[in-house]
Amino acid sequence: MLPLFALFIAAFAFGTTEFVIAGVLPQVADGLGVSIPTSGYLVSGYACGIAIGGPLLTLATKSFSRKALLLGLSIAFTIGQAACALAPDFASMLLLRIAVAVAHGAYFGVAMVVAVGLVPEDKRGMAVAVILSGLTVSNVIGVPAGTAIGTLWGWRATFWVMCALGVVATLAMLALLPRTAGASNPQAGFAREVRVLARQQVWTSLILMLMLMIGQFTLFTYITPTLLEVTGLDKSLVPWVLLLNGVGATIGVFVGGKLSDWKLMPSLITLLCLQAVTLAVIYAVSPYPLPMIVAIVIWGGLNFSIGTPIQTRILAWTADASNLASSLIPSGFNVGIALAASLGAAMLNAGYGYRALPVVGAMAMLVAVVVALASYVWEGRSRATPPLPAAAE
């Protein structure tokens, strides 16, 4: 478990720097002299860096030692946080965030494959959950703490703390990750890596990721101004709401892992339906503080309970050629994040207001329900089974 813990710490660091921007978005916008909708492109730009740069870097470094690569990515993260803390204007901040995001995308692609290779086959879902829990715990601890630091001492202090966290993550992997980590993972040819993406279980799961992120980040990107302006919360309460959202997410990731090992697709379809209903409830109760807070917690739990079975499904159906597919897991998520943040900005610029954002999310979740049902029926009729790892064939 210690090697998985090292991977968890780095996942926590990357997750915190991705998500904390939502908590300090108004301060960043003010500090860099741009509007809040414009500053939202720091979210979509980061997501594009993960989605495009991550898979390319993963494939370009395919022959590298997995441990050395993971350490290099963690060092790049650390330097990037210091540079963001010193960014003089919006353009440089955006470029720096994109550069860090490329390292982020490659890290999760490699870490997922390494984590699965460190445990027995029947523990694969738990390994995925541990890496994902780095993201959820970043919501529980990292995002609220970073938001509070930004509120008290300014947003640049938040990035300096992220820099220190990067140092901790690097040292943890150096000390705890085996030198041979990932060495046993099969290195399939590029053509085979591409062919596995044609399996309907893979590409439909990527569509589900896209819809899930639209359901989450159309609202979450602008959660702070939504809570301040629509719900009417005091600014000091926002970090606590983000903390509760993260608690829900952490519970959700392990619930999703359990459901994945039980009945993956029926559970996934049910969760998608529940998320559509929850987003509709958020729209209805957003002017009322207590119901809104409760709905935000449930929404956070459902977001990550859905993410776990989606990722487990992709890893299961690409076990014979996992490098490209695993790098497309964070890519799929972040294409959705980029679209969601940009869609949210467009809606706000068009005058729809923060309250309208969860409506778009609810519509995306209904699309996901249809796709998941179709995929499940298709899979049942074909009677296909997940492939064995290449080394086992």
CSV table of C-alpha atoms in Angstrom, one decimal:
chain,number,residue,atom,x,y,z
A,1,MET,CA,0.0,0.0,0.0
A,2,LEU,CA,2.9,2.4,0.5
A,3,PRO,CA,3.6,2.8,-3.2
A,4,LEU,CA,-0.1,3.5,-3.8
A,5,PHE,CA,0.1,6.1,-1.0
A,6,ALA,CA,3.0,7.9,-2.8
A,7,LEU,CA,0.9,8.0,-6.0
A,8,PHE,CA,-2.0,9.2,-3.9
A,9,ILE,CA,0.0,12.2,-2.6
A,10,ALA,CA,1.0,13.3,-6.1
A,11,ALA,CA,-2.6,12.9,-7.2
A,12,PHE,CA,-3.7,15.0,-4.3
A,13,ALA,CA,-1.2,17.7,-5.4
A,14,PHE,CA,-2.3,17.8,-9.0
A,15,GLY,CA,-6.0,17.6,-8.0
A,16,THR,CA,-5.6,20.5,-5.6
A,17,THR,CA,-4.0,22.8,-8.1
A,18,GLU,CA,-6.6,22.0,-10.8
A,19,PHE,CA,-9.7,22.5,-8.5
A,20,VAL,CA,-8.5,25.3,-6.2
A,21,ILE,CA,-8.7,27.8,-8.9
A,22,ALA,CA,-12.5,27.7,-8.6
A,23,GLY,CA,-12.2,28.7,-4.9
A,24,VAL,CA,-10.0,31.7,-5.6
A,25,LEU,CA,-11.4,32.7,-9.0
A,26,PRO,CA,-12.7,36.2,-8.0
A,27,GLN,CA,-9.4,37.0,-6.3
A,28,VAL,CA,-7.4,35.8,-9.4
A,29,ALA,CA,-9.6,37.8,-11.7
A,30,ASP,CA,-9.2,40.9,-9.6
A,31,GLY,CA,-5.4,40.4,-9.2
A,32,LEU,CA,-4.8,39.9,-12.9
A,33,GLY,CA,-7.2,42.6,-14.1
A,34,VAL,CA,-9.8,40.5,-15.9
A,35,SER,CA,-13.5,39.6,-15.5
A,36,ILE,CA,-14.6,36.5,-13.6
A,37,PRO,CA,-15.9,34.9,-16.9
A,38,THR,CA,-12.6,35.6,-18.5
A,39,SER,CA,-10.7,34.1,-15.6
A,40,GLY,CA,-12.8,31.0,-16.1
A,41,TYR,CA,-10.5,30.2,-19.1
A,42,LEU,CA,-7.8,29.3,-16.5
A,43,VAL,CA,-10.0,26.3,-15.9
A,44,SER,CA,-10.7,25.5,-19.5
A,45,GLY,CA,-7.1,26.1,-20.5
A,46,TYR,CA,-5.9,23.7,-17.8
A,47,ALA,CA,-8.3,21.1,-19.0
A,48,CYS,CA,-7.2,21.5,-22.6
A,49,GLY,CA,-3.6,21.0,-21.5
A,50,ILE,CA,-4.5,17.7,-19.8
A,51,ALA,CA,-6.8,16.6,-22.7
A,52,ILE,CA,-4.4,17.2,-25.5
A,53,GLY,CA,-0.9,17.4,-24.1
A,54,GLY,CA,-1.3,14.6,-21.6
A,55,PRO,CA,-1.8,11.7,-24.1
A,56,LEU,CA,0.9,13.1,-26.4
A,57,LEU,CA,3.5,13.3,-23.6
A,58,THR,CA,2.4,9.8,-22.3
A,59,LEU,CA,3.1,8.3,-25.8
A,60,ALA,CA,6.3,10.3,-26.3
A,61,THR,CA,7.7,8.9,-23.0
A,62,LYS,CA,6.5,5.4,-23.4
A,63,SER,CA,10.0,3.9,-23.2
A,64,PHE,CA,11.0,5.9,-20.1
A,65,SER,CA,11.3,4.3,-16.7
A,66,ARG,CA,7.9,4.8,-15.1
A,67,LYS,CA,9.4,5.9,-11.7
A,68,ALA,CA,11.7,8.4,-13.4
A,69,LEU,CA,8.9,9.8,-15.5
A,70,LEU,CA,6.5,10.1,-12.5
A,71,LEU,CA,9.3,11.9,-10.6
A,72,GLY,CA,10.0,14.3,-13.5
A,73,LEU,CA,6.3,15.1,-13.8
A,74,SER,CA,6.1,15.9,-10.1
A,75,ILE,CA,9.2,18.2,-10.3
A,76,ALA,CA,7.5,20.0,-13.3
A,77,PHE,CA,4.4,20.5,-11.2
A,78,THR,CA,6.5,22.0,-8.3
A,79,ILE,CA,8.3,24.5,-10.6
A,80,GLY,CA,5.0,25.3,-12.3
A,81,GLN,CA,3.4,26.3,-9.0
A,82,ALA,CA,6.2,28.7,-8.2
A,83,ALA,CA,5.9,30.2,-11.6
A,84,CYS,CA,2.1,30.7,-11.3
A,85,ALA,CA,2.6,32.4,-8.0
A,86,LEU,CA,4.9,34.9,-9.7
A,87,ALA,CA,2.8,35.4,-12.9
A,88,PRO,CA,2.6,39.1,-13.8
A,89,ASP,CA,-0.5,39.0,-16.0
A,90,PHE,CA,-3.4,36.8,-17.3
A,91,ALA,CA,-1.7,35.6,-20.4
A,92,SER,CA,1.4,34.3,-18.6
A,93,MET,CA,-0.8,32.7,-15.9
A,94,LEU,CA,-2.8,30.9,-18.6
A,95,LEU,CA,0.3,29.6,-20.4
A,96,LEU,CA,1.8,28.4,-17.1
A,97,ARG,CA,-1.4,26.6,-16.1
A,98,ILE,CA,-1.5,24.8,-19.5
A,99,ALA,CA,2.1,23.7,-19.1
A,100,VAL,CA,1.4,22.2,-15.6
A,101,ALA,CA,-1.7,20.6,-17.1
A,102,VAL,CA,0.3,18.7,-19.6
A,103,ALA,CA,2.3,17.1,-16.8
A,104,HIS,CA,-1.0,16.5,-14.9
A,105,GLY,CA,-2.5,14.6,-17.8
A,106,ALA,CA,0.6,12.4,-18.3
A,107,TYR,CA,0.9,11.8,-14.6
A,108,PHE,CA,-2.6,10.3,-14.2
A,109,GLY,CA,-2.3,8.2,-17.4
A,110,VAL,CA,1.0,6.7,-16.1
A,111,ALA,CA,-0.1,6.5,-12.5
A,112,MET,CA,-3.3,4.5,-13.3
A,113,VAL,CA,-1.3,1.8,-15.2
A,114,VAL,CA,1.4,1.6,-12.5
A,115,ALA,CA,-1.2,1.4,-9.7
A,116,VAL,CA,-3.1,-1.4,-11.4
A,117,GLY,CA,0.2,-3.2,-11.9
A,118,LEU,CA,1.1,-3.0,-8.2
A,119,VAL,CA,-1.9,-5.0,-7.0
A,120,PRO,CA,-3.5,-8.3,-7.7
A,121,GLU,CA,-6.2,-8.4,-10.4
A,122,ASP,CA,-9.1,-8.6,-7.9
A,123,LYS,CA,-7.9,-5.4,-6.3
A,124,ARG,CA,-7.9,-3.4,-9.5
A,125,GLY,CA,-11.0,-1.4,-8.5
A,126,MET,CA,-9.4,-0.5,-5.2
A,127,ALA,CA,-6.2,0.7,-6.9
A,128,VAL,CA,-8.3,3.0,-9.1
A,129,ALA,CA,-10.2,4.3,-6.1
A,130,VAL,CA,-7.0,5.1,-4.3
A,131,ILE,CA,-5.7,7.3,-7.1
A,132,LEU,CA,-9.1,8.9,-7.5
A,133,SER,CA,-9.3,9.5,-3.8
A,134,GLY,CA,-6.3,11.8,-4.3
A,135,LEU,CA,-8.6,14.0,-6.3
A,136,THR,CA,-11.5,13.8,-3.9
A,137,VAL,CA,-9.3,14.5,-0.8
A,138,SER,CA,-7.9,17.5,-2.7
A,139,ASN,CA,-11.5,18.7,-2.6
A,140,VAL,CA,-11.9,17.9,1.1
A,141,ILE,CA,-8.6,19.4,2.3
A,142,GLY,CA,-6.7,21.1,-0.6
A,143,VAL,CA,-9.5,23.2,-2.2
A,144,PRO,CA,-11.0,24.6,1.1
A,145,ALA,CA,-7.5,25.2,2.5
A,146,GLY,CA,-6.3,26.8,-0.7
A,147,THR,CA,-9.4,28.9,-0.8
A,148,ALA,CA,-9.0,30.0,2.8
A,149,ILE,CA,-5.4,30.9,2.2
A,150,GLY,CA,-6.3,32.9,-0.8
A,151,THR,CA,-9.0,34.7,1.1
A,152,LEU,CA,-6.6,35.5,4.0
A,153,TRP,CA,-3.3,36.2,2.3
A,154,GLY,CA,-4.1,36.5,-1.4
A,155,TRP,CA,-4.3,34.0,-4.3
A,156,ARG,CA,-0.5,34.0,-4.9
A,157,ALA,CA,0.0,32.5,-1.4
A,158,THR,CA,-2.2,29.6,-2.5
A,159,PHE,CA,0.2,28.8,-5.3
A,160,TRP,CA,3.2,29.0,-3.0
A,161,VAL,CA,1.6,26.4,-0.8
A,162,MET,CA,1.0,24.2,-3.8
A,163,CYS,CA,4.7,24.5,-4.6
A,164,ALA,CA,5.6,23.2,-1.2
A,165,LEU,CA,3.1,20.4,-1.7
A,166,GLY,CA,4.8,19.4,-4.9
A,167,VAL,CA,8.1,19.0,-3.0
A,168,VAL,CA,6.4,16.7,-0.5
A,169,ALA,CA,4.9,14.6,-3.4
A,170,THR,CA,8.2,14.3,-5.1
A,171,LEU,CA,10.0,13.1,-2.0
A,172,ALA,CA,7.2,10.6,-1.2
A,173,MET,CA,7.5,9.0,-4.7
A,174,LEU,CA,11.3,9.0,-4.5
A,175,ALA,CA,11.1,7.2,-1.1
A,176,LEU,CA,8.1,4.9,-1.5
A,177,LEU,CA,7.8,4.0,-5.2
A,178,PRO,CA,9.7,0.8,-6.3
A,179,ARG,CA,12.3,1.3,-8.9
A,180,THR,CA,10.6,-1.3,-11.0
A,181,ALA,CA,7.2,0.2,-10.8
A,182,GLY,CA,5.3,-0.3,-14.0
A,183,ALA,CA,8.0,-2.5,-15.5
A,184,SER,CA,5.7,-5.4,-15.8
A,185,ASN,CA,3.0,-3.5,-17.8
A,186,PRO,CA,2.9,-4.7,-21.4
A,187,GLN,CA,4.1,-2.3,-24.0
A,188,ALA,CA,1.7,-2.8,-26.9
A,189,GLY,CA,2.4,-1.3,-30.4
A,190,PHE,CA,0.8,2.0,-31.3
A,191,ALA,CA,-1.6,0.4,-33.8
A,192,ARG,CA,-2.9,-1.9,-31.2
A,193,GLU,CA,-3.2,0.9,-28.7
A,194,VAL,CA,-5.5,2.7,-31.2
A,195,ARG,CA,-7.5,-0.3,-32.1
A,196,VAL,CA,-8.7,-1.0,-28.6
A,197,LEU,CA,-10.3,2.5,-28.6
A,198,ALA,CA,-12.8,1.2,-31.2
A,199,ARG,CA,-14.4,-1.1,-28.6
A,200,GLN,CA,-17.8,0.3,-27.8
A,201,GLN,CA,-17.3,0.0,-24.1
A,202,VAL,CA,-14.3,2.3,-24.4
A,203,TRP,CA,-15.7,5.1,-26.6
A,204,THR,CA,-19.1,5.1,-24.9
A,205,SER,CA,-17.3,5.4,-21.6
A,206,LEU,CA,-15.4,8.4,-22.9
A,207,ILE,CA,-18.7,10.0,-23.9
A,208,LEU,CA,-20.0,9.4,-20.4
A,209,MET,CA,-16.9,11.2,-19.0
A,210,LEU,CA,-17.6,14.1,-21.2
A,211,MET,CA,-21.3,14.4,-20.0
A,212,LEU,CA,-20.3,13.9,-16.4
A,213,MET,CA,-17.8,16.8,-16.5
A,214,ILE,CA,-20.3,19.1,-18.1
A,215,GLY,CA,-22.7,18.1,-15.3
A,216,GLN,CA,-20.1,19.0,-12.8
A,217,PHE,CA,-18.0,21.8,-14.0
A,218,THR,CA,-20.5,24.1,-15.8
A,219,LEU,CA,-21.5,24.9,-12.2
A,220,PHE,CA,-18.4,24.1,-10.2
A,221,THR,CA,-16.2,26.5,-12.2
A,222,TYR,CA,-18.4,29.3,-10.9
A,223,ILE,CA,-19.4,27.8,-7.6
A,224,THR,CA,-18.0,30.6,-5.5
A,225,PRO,CA,-19.8,33.5,-7.2
A,226,THR,CA,-23.0,31.3,-7.4
A,227,LEU,CA,-22.9,30.8,-3.6
A,228,LEU,CA,-22.2,34.4,-3.0
A,229,GLU,CA,-24.7,36.0,-5.5
A,230,VAL,CA,-27.5,33.5,-5.9
A,231,THR,CA,-27.5,31.7,-2.5
A,232,GLY,CA,-26.4,34.8,-0.6
A,233,LEU,CA,-23.8,33.1,1.6
A,234,ASP,CA,-21.2,35.0,3.5
A,235,LYS,CA,-17.8,34.8,1.9
A,236,SER,CA,-16.3,33.2,5.0
A,237,LEU,CA,-18.7,30.2,4.6
A,238,VAL,CA,-17.7,29.3,1.0
A,239,PRO,CA,-14.6,27.3,2.0
A,240,TRP,CA,-16.8,25.2,4.4
A,241,VAL,CA,-19.3,24.5,1.6
A,242,LEU,CA,-16.4,23.4,-0.6
A,243,LEU,CA,-15.2,21.2,2.3
A,244,LEU,CA,-18.5,19.5,2.6
A,245,ASN,CA,-18.6,19.0,-1.2
A,246,GLY,CA,-15.2,17.3,-1.0
A,247,VAL,CA,-16.4,15.1,1.9
A,248,GLY,CA,-19.3,13.9,-0.3
A,249,ALA,CA,-16.9,13.3,-3.2
A,250,THR,CA,-14.5,11.2,-1.0
A,251,ILE,CA,-17.4,9.0,0.2
A,252,GLY,CA,-18.6,8.8,-3.4
A,253,VAL,CA,-15.4,7.5,-4.9
A,254,PHE,CA,-15.3,4.5,-2.6
A,255,VAL,CA,-19.0,3.9,-2.9
A,256,GLY,CA,-18.4,3.9,-6.7
A,257,GLY,CA,-15.6,1.5,-6.3
A,258,LYS,CA,-17.8,-0.9,-4.3
A,259,LEU,CA,-20.6,-0.6,-6.9
A,260,SER,CA,-18.1,-1.3,-9.7
A,261,ASP,CA,-17.1,-4.6,-8.2
A,262,TRP,CA,-20.8,-5.5,-7.6
A,263,LYS,CA,-22.9,-4.6,-10.7
A,264,LEU,CA,-21.0,-2.0,-12.7
A,265,MET,CA,-23.4,-0.9,-15.5
A,266,PRO,CA,-26.8,-1.1,-13.6
A,267,SER,CA,-25.2,0.9,-10.8
A,268,LEU,CA,-23.7,3.4,-13.2
A,269,ILE,CA,-27.0,4.0,-15.0
A,270,THR,CA,-28.8,4.5,-11.7
A,271,LEU,CA,-26.2,7.0,-10.5
A,272,LEU,CA,-26.5,9.0,-13.7
A,273,CYS,CA,-30.2,9.3,-13.3
A,274,LEU,CA,-29.8,10.4,-9.7
A,275,GLN,CA,-27.3,13.1,-10.8
A,276,ALA,CA,-29.7,14.5,-13.3
A,277,VAL,CA,-32.3,14.8,-10.6
A,278,THR,CA,-29.8,16.4,-8.2
A,279,LEU,CA,-28.8,19.1,-10.7
A,280,ALA,CA,-32.5,19.9,-11.2
A,281,VAL,CA,-32.9,20.2,-7.4
A,282,ILE,CA,-29.8,22.5,-7.2
A,283,TYR,CA,-31.5,24.8,-9.7
A,284,ALA,CA,-34.7,24.8,-7.6
A,285,VAL,CA,-33.1,25.4,-4.2
A,286,SER,CA,-30.2,27.6,-5.2
A,287,PRO,CA,-31.6,30.8,-3.5
A,288,TYR,CA,-32.0,28.9,-0.2
A,289,PRO,CA,-28.8,28.4,1.8
A,290,LEU,CA,-29.5,25.2,3.8
A,291,PRO,CA,-31.2,23.1,1.0
A,292,MET,CA,-28.5,24.4,-1.4
A,293,ILE,CA,-25.7,23.2,0.8
A,294,VAL,CA,-27.3,19.8,1.2
A,295,ALA,CA,-27.7,19.5,-2.5
A,296,ILE,CA,-24.1,20.5,-3.2
A,297,VAL,CA,-22.9,17.7,-0.8
A,298,ILE,CA,-25.0,15.1,-2.6
A,299,TRP,CA,-23.9,16.4,-6.0
A,300,GLY,CA,-20.2,16.1,-5.0
A,301,GLY,CA,-20.7,12.5,-3.9
A,302,LEU,CA,-22.5,11.5,-7.1
A,303,ASN,CA,-19.9,13.1,-9.3
A,304,PHE,CA,-17.1,10.9,-8.0
A,305,SER,CA,-19.2,7.8,-7.5
A,306,ILE,CA,-19.9,7.9,-11.2
A,307,GLY,CA,-16.3,8.6,-12.2
A,308,THR,CA,-15.0,5.4,-10.5
A,309,PRO,CA,-17.0,2.8,-12.5
A,310,ILE,CA,-16.4,4.7,-15.7
A,311,GLN,CA,-12.6,4.5,-15.3
A,312,THR,CA,-12.7,0.9,-14.0
A,313,ARG,CA,-14.7,0.0,-17.1
A,314,ILE,CA,-12.1,1.6,-19.5
A,315,LEU,CA,-9.2,-0.1,-17.7
A,316,ALA,CA,-10.9,-3.5,-17.9
A,317,TRP,CA,-11.8,-3.2,-21.6
A,318,THR,CA,-8.2,-2.0,-22.6
A,319,ALA,CA,-6.2,-4.4,-20.4
A,320,ASP,CA,-4.4,-5.8,-23.5
A,321,ALA,CA,-3.2,-2.3,-24.6
A,322,SER,CA,-3.5,0.2,-21.8
A,323,ASN,CA,-1.1,3.1,-22.3
A,324,LEU,CA,-3.0,5.3,-24.7
A,325,ALA,CA,-6.4,4.4,-23.2
A,326,SER,CA,-5.3,5.2,-19.7
A,327,SER,CA,-3.9,8.5,-20.8
A,328,LEU,CA,-7.3,9.3,-22.4
A,329,ILE,CA,-9.0,8.8,-19.0
A,330,PRO,CA,-7.9,12.3,-17.7
A,331,SER,CA,-8.2,13.5,-21.3
A,332,GLY,CA,-11.8,12.6,-21.5
A,333,PHE,CA,-12.6,14.1,-18.2
A,334,ASN,CA,-10.8,17.4,-19.1
A,335,VAL,CA,-12.3,17.8,-22.5
A,336,GLY,CA,-15.6,17.9,-20.6
A,337,ILE,CA,-14.2,20.3,-18.1
A,338,ALA,CA,-12.9,22.6,-20.8
A,339,LEU,CA,-16.3,22.6,-22.6
A,340,ALA,CA,-18.1,23.1,-19.3
A,341,ALA,CA,-16.1,26.1,-18.2
A,342,SER,CA,-16.3,27.6,-21.7
A,343,LEU,CA,-20.0,26.9,-21.9
A,344,GLY,CA,-20.5,28.5,-18.5
A,345,ALA,CA,-18.6,31.6,-19.5
A,346,ALA,CA,-20.6,31.9,-22.7
A,347,MET,CA,-23.9,31.6,-20.8
A,348,LEU,CA,-22.8,34.2,-18.3
A,349,ASN,CA,-21.7,36.6,-21.0
A,350,ALA,CA,-25.0,36.0,-22.7
A,351,GLY,CA,-26.8,37.2,-19.6
A,352,TYR,CA,-28.3,34.0,-18.3
A,353,GLY,CA,-26.9,34.3,-14.8
A,354,TYR,CA,-25.3,31.8,-12.4
A,355,ARG,CA,-28.6,30.1,-11.5
A,356,ALA,CA,-29.0,28.7,-15.0
A,357,LEU,CA,-25.7,26.7,-15.0
A,358,PRO,CA,-27.1,23.5,-13.3
A,359,VAL,CA,-29.8,23.2,-16.0
A,360,VAL,CA,-27.1,22.5,-18.6
A,361,GLY,CA,-25.6,19.9,-16.3
A,362,ALA,CA,-29.0,18.2,-15.9
A,363,MET,CA,-29.4,18.0,-19.7
A,364,ALA,CA,-25.9,16.5,-20.1
A,365,MET,CA,-26.7,13.8,-17.5
A,366,LEU,CA,-29.9,12.8,-19.4
A,367,VAL,CA,-27.7,12.3,-22.5
A,368,ALA,CA,-25.4,10.2,-20.4
A,369,VAL,CA,-28.3,8.0,-19.3
A,370,VAL,CA,-29.3,7.3,-22.9
A,371,VAL,CA,-25.7,6.5,-23.9
A,372,ALA,CA,-25.1,4.2,-20.9
A,373,LEU,CA,-28.4,2.3,-21.5
A,374,ALA,CA,-27.5,1.8,-25.2
A,375,SER,CA,-24.0,0.6,-24.4
A,376,TYR,CA,-25.3,-1.8,-21.7
A,377,VAL,CA,-27.8,-3.3,-24.1
A,378,TRP,CA,-25.3,-3.6,-26.9
A,379,GLU,CA,-22.8,-5.3,-24.6
A,380,GLY,CA,-25.4,-7.8,-23.4
A,381,ARG,CA,-26.4,-8.7,-26.9
A,382,SER,CA,-22.8,-9.2,-28.1
A,383,ARG,CA,-21.9,-11.3,-25.0
A,384,ALA,CA,-18.4,-9.9,-25.2
A,385,THR,CA,-16.0,-10.2,-22.2
A,386,PRO,CA,-13.1,-8.0,-21.2
A,387,PRO,CA,-9.7,-8.9,-22.6
A,388,LEU,CA,-6.8,-10.4,-20.7
A,389,PRO,CA,-3.6,-8.4,-20.2
A,390,ALA,CA,-1.2,-8.8,-23.1
A,391,ALA,CA,1.3,-10.6,-20.8
A,392,ALA,CA,-1.3,-13.1,-19.8
A,393,GLU,CA,-2.4,-14.1,-23.3
